[in-house]
PDB file of C-alpha atoms and ligand atoms in Angstrom:
ATOM      1  CA  MET A   1      30.826 123.922 112.507  1.00  0.00           C
ATOM      2  CA  LYS A   2      33.586 125.904 112.819  1.00  0.00           C
ATOM      3  CA  ASP A   3      37.427 126.162 110.875  1.00  0.00           C
ATOM      4  CA  THR A   4      39.051 128.895 112.704  1.00  0.00           C
ATOM      5  CA  PHE A   5      42.609 129.806 111.949  1.00  0.00           C
ATOM      6  CA  ARG A   6      43.681 128.491 115.028  1.00  0.00           C
ATOM      7  CA  HIS A   7      42.348 125.106 113.741  1.00  0.00           C
ATOM      8  CA  LYS A   8      44.265 125.831 110.544  1.00  0.00           C
ATOM      9  CA  GLY A   9      47.424 126.446 112.544  1.00  0.00           C
ATOM     10  CA  MET A  10      47.243 123.008 114.388  1.00  0.00           C
ATOM     11  CA  ARG A  11      46.262 121.113 111.284  1.00  0.00           C
ATOM     12  CA  GLN A  12      49.351 122.649 109.151  1.00  0.00           C
ATOM     13  CA  GLN A  13      51.990 121.483 112.363  1.00  0.00           C
ATOM     14  CA  LEU A  14      49.635 118.030 111.987  1.00  0.00           C
ATOM     15  CA  VAL A  15      50.870 117.713 108.630  1.00  0.00           C
ATOM     16  CA  GLN A  16      54.453 118.253 109.710  1.00  0.00           C
ATOM     17  CA  VAL A  17      54.238 115.611 112.510  1.00  0.00           C
ATOM     18  CA  VAL A  18      53.106 112.983 109.459  1.00  0.00           C
ATOM     19  CA  LYS A  19      55.539 114.204 106.982  1.00  0.00           C
ATOM     20  CA  ASP A  20      58.652 113.529 109.931  1.00  0.00           C
ATOM     21  CA  LYS A  21      57.273 110.157 110.260  1.00  0.00           C
ATOM     22  CA  GLY A  22      57.984 109.300 106.674  1.00  0.00           C
ATOM     23  CA  ILE A  23      54.489 110.275 104.747  1.00  0.00           C
ATOM     24  CA  THR A  24      55.685 111.462 101.272  1.00  0.00           C
ATOM     25  CA  ASP A  25      52.920 111.750  98.885  1.00  0.00           C
ATOM     26  CA  THR A  26      52.146 115.309  98.519  1.00  0.00           C
ATOM     27  CA  ASN A  27      48.371 114.772  97.999  1.00  0.00           C
ATOM     28  CA  VAL A  28      47.843 112.943 100.611  1.00  0.00           C
ATOM     29  CA  LEU A  29      49.377 115.304 103.166  1.00  0.00           C
ATOM     30  CA  LYS A  30      47.601 118.347 101.250  1.00  0.00           C
ATOM     31  CA  ALA A  31      44.131 116.377 102.239  1.00  0.00           C
ATOM     32  CA  ILE A  32      45.333 116.150 105.789  1.00  0.00           C
ATOM     33  CA  GLY A  33      46.710 120.097 105.914  1.00  0.00           C
ATOM     34  CA  LYS A  34      42.532 120.464 104.360  1.00  0.00           C
ATOM     35  CA  ILE A  35      40.161 118.642 106.497  1.00  0.00           C
ATOM     36  CA  PRO A  36      38.883 119.603 109.630  1.00  0.00           C
ATOM     37  CA  ARG A  37      39.521 116.836 111.719  1.00  0.00           C
ATOM     38  CA  HIS A  38      38.016 118.475 114.822  1.00  0.00           C
ATOM     39  CA  LEU A  39      34.499 118.810 113.146  1.00  0.00           C
ATOM     40  CA  PHE A  40      34.596 114.411 112.860  1.00  0.00           C
ATOM     41  CA  MET A  41      34.807 114.046 116.610  1.00  0.00           C
ATOM     42  CA  ASP A  42      32.720 115.324 119.649  1.00  0.00           C
ATOM     43  CA  SER A  43      33.107 118.750 120.255  1.00  0.00           C
ATOM     44  CA  GLY A  44      35.110 117.883 123.624  1.00  0.00           C
ATOM     45  CA  PHE A  45      37.878 116.082 121.829  1.00  0.00           C
ATOM     46  CA  LEU A  46      38.843 119.611 120.308  1.00  0.00           C
ATOM     47  CA  ASP A  47      42.140 119.787 121.710  1.00  0.00           C
ATOM     48  CA  HIS A  48      43.195 116.542 120.835  1.00  0.00           C
ATOM     49  CA  ALA A  49      41.839 116.493 116.867  1.00  0.00           C
ATOM     50  CA  TYR A  50      45.079 117.925 115.625  1.00  0.00           C
ATOM     51  CA  GLN A  51      47.097 115.440 118.113  1.00  0.00           C
ATOM     52  CA  ASP A  52      48.354 112.061 116.133  1.00  0.00           C
ATOM     53  CA  LYS A  53      46.387 109.696 117.922  1.00  0.00           C
ATOM     54  CA  ALA A  54      43.157 107.904 117.778  1.00  0.00           C
ATOM     55  CA  PHE A  55      40.020 108.848 119.283  1.00  0.00           C
ATOM     56  CA  PRO A  56      37.052 107.576 120.168  1.00  0.00           C
ATOM     57  CA  ILE A  57      33.642 108.564 117.971  1.00  0.00           C
ATOM     58  CA  GLY A  58      30.902 106.452 119.111  1.00  0.00           C
ATOM     59  CA  ALA A  59      29.527 102.962 119.032  1.00  0.00           C
ATOM     60  CA  ASP A  60      32.590 101.485 120.698  1.00  0.00           C
ATOM     61  CA  GLN A  61      34.476 102.643 117.552  1.00  0.00           C
ATOM     62  CA  THR A  62      37.684 104.913 116.924  1.00  0.00           C
ATOM     63  CA  ILE A  63      38.532 107.844 113.992  1.00  0.00           C
ATOM     64  CA  SER A  64      41.827 106.131 113.216  1.00  0.00           C
ATOM     65  CA  GLN A  65      45.286 107.817 113.613  1.00  0.00           C
ATOM     66  CA  PRO A  66      46.190 110.705 111.018  1.00  0.00           C
ATOM     67  CA  TYR A  67      49.823 108.535 110.486  1.00  0.00           C
ATOM     68  CA  THR A  68      47.947 105.794 109.967  1.00  0.00           C
ATOM     69  CA  VAL A  69      45.011 107.434 107.758  1.00  0.00           C
ATOM     70  CA  ALA A  70      48.100 108.722 105.838  1.00  0.00           C
ATOM     71  CA  PHE A  71      50.085 105.366 105.651  1.00  0.00           C
ATOM     72  CA  GLN A  72      46.863 103.692 103.950  1.00  0.00           C
ATOM     73  CA  SER A  73      46.430 106.368 101.574  1.00  0.00           C
ATOM     74  CA  GLU A  74      49.600 106.392  99.980  1.00  0.00           C
ATOM     75  CA  LEU A  75      49.792 102.955 100.034  1.00  0.00           C
ATOM     76  CA  LEU A  76      46.486 102.573  97.772  1.00  0.00           C
ATOM     77  CA  GLN A  77      48.465 105.153  94.832  1.00  0.00           C
ATOM     78  CA  ILE A  78      45.219 106.840  94.152  1.00  0.00           C
ATOM     79  CA  GLN A  79      44.805 108.522  90.255  1.00  0.00           C
ATOM     80  CA  LYS A  80      41.813 111.084  90.107  1.00  0.00           C
ATOM     81  CA  GLY A  81      38.293 109.015  89.048  1.00  0.00           C
ATOM     82  CA  ASP A  82      39.602 106.091  90.550  1.00  0.00           C
ATOM     83  CA  LYS A  83      36.613 103.932  92.174  1.00  0.00           C
ATOM     84  CA  VAL A  84      37.509 103.020  95.487  1.00  0.00           C
ATOM     85  CA  LEU A  85      35.927 100.385  98.287  1.00  0.00           C
ATOM     86  CA  GLU A  86      35.874 101.528 101.675  1.00  0.00           C
ATOM     87  CA  ILE A  87      35.614  99.763 104.683  1.00  0.00           C
ATOM     88  CA  GLY A  88      34.787 101.040 107.754  1.00  0.00           C
ATOM     89  CA  THR A  89      33.403 104.275 107.040  1.00  0.00           C
ATOM     90  CA  GLY A  90      33.360 105.095 111.024  1.00  0.00           C
ATOM     91  CA  SER A  91      33.159 108.842 111.200  1.00  0.00           C
ATOM     92  CA  GLY A  92      33.798 109.503 107.516  1.00  0.00           C
ATOM     93  CA  TYR A  93      37.477 111.003 107.666  1.00  0.00           C
ATOM     94  CA  GLN A  94      39.191 108.318 106.005  1.00  0.00           C
ATOM     95  CA  THR A  95      36.184 108.899 103.270  1.00  0.00           C
ATOM     96  CA  ALA A  96      36.899 112.520 103.165  1.00  0.00           C
ATOM     97  CA  VAL A  97      40.629 112.210 102.316  1.00  0.00           C
ATOM     98  CA  LEU A  98      39.798 109.369  99.634  1.00  0.00           C
ATOM     99  CA  CYS A  99      37.586 112.620  98.147  1.00  0.00           C
ATOM    100  CA  GLU A 100      40.400 114.902  98.476  1.00  0.00           C
ATOM    101  CA  LEU A 101      42.517 112.417  96.343  1.00  0.00           C
ATOM    102  CA  GLY A 102      39.627 112.646  93.449  1.00  0.00           C
ATOM    103  CA  ALA A 103      38.677 109.002  94.169  1.00  0.00           C
ATOM    104  CA  GLN A 104      35.062 108.010  93.679  1.00  0.00           C
ATOM    105  CA  VAL A 105      34.341 106.477  96.495  1.00  0.00           C
ATOM    106  CA  TYR A 106      31.746 103.650  97.576  1.00  0.00           C
ATOM    107  CA  SER A 107      32.123 102.880 101.534  1.00  0.00           C
ATOM    108  CA  ILE A 108      30.047 100.354 103.902  1.00  0.00           C
ATOM    109  CA  GLU A 109      29.614 100.668 107.639  1.00  0.00           C
ATOM    110  CA  ARG A 110      28.190  98.253 109.766  1.00  0.00           C
ATOM    111  CA  GLN A 111      27.106  99.848 112.480  1.00  0.00           C
ATOM    112  CA  HIS A 112      23.469 101.839 111.414  1.00  0.00           C
ATOM    113  CA  GLU A 113      24.610 104.825 114.142  1.00  0.00           C
ATOM    114  CA  LEU A 114      27.778 105.188 112.556  1.00  0.00           C
ATOM    115  CA  PHE A 115      26.185 105.155 108.900  1.00  0.00           C
ATOM    116  CA  LYS A 116      23.198 107.798 109.574  1.00  0.00           C
ATOM    117  CA  LYS A 117      25.077 110.461 111.422  1.00  0.00           C
ATOM    118  CA  THR A 118      27.914 110.302 108.524  1.00  0.00           C
ATOM    119  CA  SER A 119      25.863 110.120 106.178  1.00  0.00           C
ATOM    120  CA  LYS A 120      24.451 113.216 107.082  1.00  0.00           C
ATOM    121  CA  PHE A 121      27.691 114.946 108.237  1.00  0.00           C
ATOM    122  CA  LEU A 122      29.745 114.489 105.239  1.00  0.00           C
ATOM    123  CA  PRO A 123      27.336 116.240 102.535  1.00  0.00           C
ATOM    124  CA  LYS A 124      27.424 119.032 105.041  1.00  0.00           C
ATOM    125  CA  LEU A 125      31.446 119.449 104.673  1.00  0.00           C
ATOM    126  CA  GLY A 126      30.927 119.026 100.504  1.00  0.00           C
ATOM    127  CA  TYR A 127      32.185 115.849 100.311  1.00  0.00           C
ATOM    128  CA  ARG A 128      30.457 113.750  98.103  1.00  0.00           C
ATOM    129  CA  ALA A 129      30.695 109.394  98.317  1.00  0.00           C
ATOM    130  CA  LYS A 130      29.341 107.815  94.809  1.00  0.00           C
ATOM    131  CA  LYS A 131      27.777 105.785  97.835  1.00  0.00           C
ATOM    132  CA  LEU A 132      27.801 105.357 101.328  1.00  0.00           C
ATOM    133  CA  ILE A 133      25.966 101.874 102.311  1.00  0.00           C
ATOM    134  CA  PHE A 134      25.324  99.827 105.590  1.00  0.00           C
ATOM    135  CA  GLY A 135      26.286  96.900 105.792  1.00  0.00           C
ATOM    136  CA  ASP A 136      28.945  93.710 105.730  1.00  0.00           C
ATOM    137  CA  GLY A 137      32.268  94.557 104.427  1.00  0.00           C
ATOM    138  CA  TYR A 138      33.336  91.372 104.272  1.00  0.00           C
ATOM    139  CA  ILE A 139      31.260  90.428 101.605  1.00  0.00           C
ATOM    140  CA  GLY A 140      32.645  93.699  99.772  1.00  0.00           C
ATOM    141  CA  LEU A 141      30.432  95.407  97.274  1.00  0.00           C
ATOM    142  CA  LYS A 142      29.874  92.935  94.111  1.00  0.00           C
ATOM    143  CA  GLU A 143      27.546  95.026  92.010  1.00  0.00           C
ATOM    144  CA  GLU A 144      30.033  98.140  91.441  1.00  0.00           C
ATOM    145  CA  ALA A 145      33.153  95.787  91.103  1.00  0.00           C
ATOM    146  CA  PRO A 146      36.072  95.845  89.807  1.00  0.00           C
ATOM    147  CA  PHE A 147      37.287  98.648  91.982  1.00  0.00           C
ATOM    148  CA  ASN A 148      40.719 100.284  91.144  1.00  0.00           C
ATOM    149  CA  SER A 149      41.636 100.162  95.163  1.00  0.00           C
ATOM    150  CA  ILE A 150      39.797  98.863  98.772  1.00  0.00           C
ATOM    151  CA  ILE A 151      41.064 100.033 101.608  1.00  0.00           C
ATOM    152  CA  VAL A 152      39.946  98.405 104.830  1.00  0.00           C
ATOM    153  CA  THR A 153      39.835 100.727 108.663  1.00  0.00           C
ATOM    154  CA  ALA A 154      38.969  97.530 110.934  1.00  0.00           C
ATOM    155  CA  GLY A 155      41.562  95.016 111.697  1.00  0.00           C
ATOM    156  CA  ALA A 156      41.011  91.772 109.758  1.00  0.00           C
ATOM    157  CA  PRO A 157      41.729  88.473 111.280  1.00  0.00           C
ATOM    158  CA  PHE A 158      41.792  87.161 107.656  1.00  0.00           C
ATOM    159  CA  VAL A 159      41.681  88.297 104.198  1.00  0.00           C
ATOM    160  CA  PRO A 160      37.896  87.977 103.228  1.00  0.00           C
ATOM    161  CA  SER A 161      37.875  86.716  99.611  1.00  0.00           C
ATOM    162  CA  PRO A 162      35.576  88.558  98.190  1.00  0.00           C
ATOM    163  CA  LEU A 163      37.686  91.623  98.689  1.00  0.00           C
ATOM    164  CA  LEU A 164      40.328  90.225  96.557  1.00  0.00           C
ATOM    165  CA  SER A 165      38.193  89.136  93.784  1.00  0.00           C
ATOM    166  CA  GLN A 166      36.409  92.375  93.573  1.00  0.00           C
ATOM    167  CA  LEU A 167      39.839  94.405  93.163  1.00  0.00           C
ATOM    168  CA  ALA A 168      40.579  95.487  88.852  1.00  0.00           C
ATOM    169  CA  ILE A 169      43.654  94.078  87.202  1.00  0.00           C
ATOM    170  CA  GLY A 170      46.678  96.162  88.944  1.00  0.00           C
ATOM    171  CA  GLY A 171      43.839  96.934  91.750  1.00  0.00           C
ATOM    172  CA  ARG A 172      45.424  97.400  95.175  1.00  0.00           C
ATOM    173  CA  LEU A 173      44.306  96.010  98.698  1.00  0.00           C
ATOM    174  CA  VAL A 174      44.763  97.415 101.624  1.00  0.00           C
ATOM    175  CA  ILE A 175      44.299  95.715 104.886  1.00  0.00           C
ATOM    176  CA  PRO A 176      45.798  95.571 108.258  1.00  0.00           C
ATOM    177  CA  VAL A 177      45.738  91.803 109.098  1.00  0.00           C
ATOM    178  CA  GLY A 178      45.797  90.023 112.864  1.00  0.00           C
ATOM    179  CA  ASP A 179      43.356  89.773 115.873  1.00  0.00           C
ATOM    180  CA  ASN A 180      45.327  91.730 118.632  1.00  0.00           C
ATOM    181  CA  VAL A 181      47.959  93.934 116.671  1.00  0.00           C
ATOM    182  CA  GLN A 182      47.782  93.842 112.683  1.00  0.00           C
ATOM    183  CA  THR A 183      50.491  93.733 109.937  1.00  0.00           C
ATOM    184  CA  MET A 184      49.673  96.491 107.148  1.00  0.00           C
ATOM    185  CA  THR A 185      49.245  94.438 104.438  1.00  0.00           C
ATOM    186  CA  LEU A 186      49.087  95.372 100.604  1.00  0.00           C
ATOM    187  CA  PHE A 187      47.642  92.994  97.465  1.00  0.00           C
ATOM    188  CA  ILE A 188      48.415  93.935  94.232  1.00  0.00           C
ATOM    189  CA  ARG A 189      46.401  92.307  91.718  1.00  0.00           C
ATOM    190  CA  ASN A 190      48.673  91.317  88.709  1.00  0.00           C
ATOM    191  CA  SER A 191      46.179  88.805  87.023  1.00  0.00           C
ATOM    192  CA  ALA A 192      43.172  87.651  87.314  1.00  0.00           C
ATOM    193  CA  LYS A 193      44.690  84.739  89.473  1.00  0.00           C
ATOM    194  CA  ASP A 194      47.967  86.301  90.394  1.00  0.00           C
ATOM    195  CA  PHE A 195      48.330  88.648  93.687  1.00  0.00           C
ATOM    196  CA  GLU A 196      51.542  90.363  94.825  1.00  0.00           C
ATOM    197  CA  LYS A 197      51.651  90.401  98.331  1.00  0.00           C
ATOM    198  CA  HIS A 198      53.446  93.104 100.449  1.00  0.00           C
ATOM    199  CA  GLU A 199      53.565  93.577 104.590  1.00  0.00           C
ATOM    200  CA  PHE A 200      54.533  97.240 106.458  1.00  0.00           C
ATOM    201  CA  GLY A 201      54.939  96.763 110.036  1.00  0.00           C
ATOM    202  CA  GLU A 202      51.931  96.946 113.334  1.00  0.00           C
ATOM    203  CA  PHE A 203      49.682  98.247 113.489  1.00  0.00           C
ATOM    204  CA  ARG A 204      46.465  98.469 115.652  1.00  0.00           C
ATOM    205  CA  PHE A 205      43.115  98.584 114.710  1.00  0.00           C
ATOM    206  CA  VAL A 206      39.469  98.303 116.240  1.00  0.00           C
ATOM    207  CA  PRO A 207      38.179  95.037 114.984  1.00  0.00           C
ATOM    208  CA  LEU A 208      36.535  93.952 111.637  1.00  0.00           C
ATOM    209  CA  LEU A 209      33.676  92.970 113.197  1.00  0.00           C
ATOM    210  CA  GLU A 210      31.603  89.195 111.738  1.00  0.00           C
ATOM    211  CA  ASN A 211      28.711  89.389 112.914  1.00  0.00           C
ATOM    212  CA  LYS A 212      25.868  92.507 113.034  1.00  0.00           C
ATOM    213  CA  ASN A 213      24.376  93.272 116.556  1.00  0.00           C
TER     214      ASN A 213
HETATM  215  N1  SAH B 301      37.847 105.530 108.092  1.00  0.00           N
HETATM  216  C1  SAH B 301      37.084 105.581 109.725  1.00  0.00           C
HETATM  217  C2  SAH B 301      37.679 104.436 110.593  1.00  0.00           C
HETATM  218  C3  SAH B 301      36.580 103.602 111.935  1.00  0.00           C
HETATM  219  S1  SAH B 301      36.941 102.845 112.875  1.00  0.00           S
HETATM  220  C4  SAH B 301      37.548 106.611 110.281  1.00  0.00           C
HETATM  221  O1  SAH B 301      37.822 107.474 109.536  1.00  0.00           O
HETATM  222  O2  SAH B 301      37.054 107.284 111.120  1.00  0.00           O
HETATM  223  C5  SAH B 301      36.589 101.672 111.808  1.00  0.00           C
HETATM  224  C6  SAH B 301      35.111 100.956 111.723  1.00  0.00           C
HETATM  225  O3  SAH B 301      34.995  99.795 111.115  1.00  0.00           O
HETATM  226  C7  SAH B 301      34.133 101.231 112.666  1.00  0.00           C
HETATM  227  O4  SAH B 301      33.336 102.140 112.226  1.00  0.00           O
HETATM  228  C8  SAH B 301      33.171  99.700 112.616  1.00  0.00           C
HETATM  229  O5  SAH B 301      31.816  99.859 113.130  1.00  0.00           O
HETATM  230  C9  SAH B 301      33.415  99.409 111.237  1.00  0.00           C
HETATM  231  N2  SAH B 301      33.499  97.713 111.075  1.00  0.00           N
HETATM  232  C10 SAH B 301      33.543  97.140 111.687  1.00  0.00           C
HETATM  233  N3  SAH B 301      33.433  95.641 111.083  1.00  0.00           N
HETATM  234  C11 SAH B 301      33.031  95.848 110.159  1.00  0.00           C
HETATM  235  C12 SAH B 301      32.144  95.614 108.992  1.00  0.00           C
HETATM  236  N4  SAH B 301      31.951  94.222 109.144  1.00  0.00           N
HETATM  237  N5  SAH B 301      31.321  95.727 107.780  1.00  0.00           N
HETATM  238  C13 SAH B 301      31.847  97.198 107.978  1.00  0.00           C
HETATM  239  N6  SAH B 301      31.997  98.369 108.811  1.00  0.00           N
HETATM  240  C14 SAH B 301      32.740  97.610 109.847  1.00  0.00           C
END
């Protein structure tokens, strides 16, 4: 688990790439500049870790592209101490970004292998989520609701209604919606029944799966 000056330099270049693509939130950019992304990937991918690309992390899943992570994180507008629910822990990279932004993170992963690996790995880097859960993101985490923000990091064929109902008033849900291609969608809960919806262009994610293996 090494983080060298070379890695740090590559990270600063990545921050510039993400900035050039339109990310302006300085806290998000700082988080990307700080988190050793290469340690979230198998060592064979070392040279790719700081390219703005998604990569395989095992169990047929990917670590999201840094720009996508930054884009979703920026849309959440996290304040320190916010309670945030993440669906799709995967490698834990997005979880680490949320921790750097000062959120209290609850994250759900449905693949046991990834859940185990990431549960061990994140604390080693000093990232302590409030709770990592092995479960199904479609149902959210009712016992810890309401959340200031919810982020879904897999492509959802539809918007699961439990996620909307687990948002605090004023809370934000960021979710890529669609089958093969997803539209990045933001819901803001204005009142118990009133949700504002905004759409932000197309992204590609691995699917949010409905049934466990
Ligand atoms: N945030 C991750 C992205 C991983 S890809 C990262 O930064 O690495 C999406 C993840 O969602 C995968 O790990 C996949 O196993 C998980 N996933 C798919 N369907 C799910 C579901 N119904 N509930 C929870 N996690 C799910």
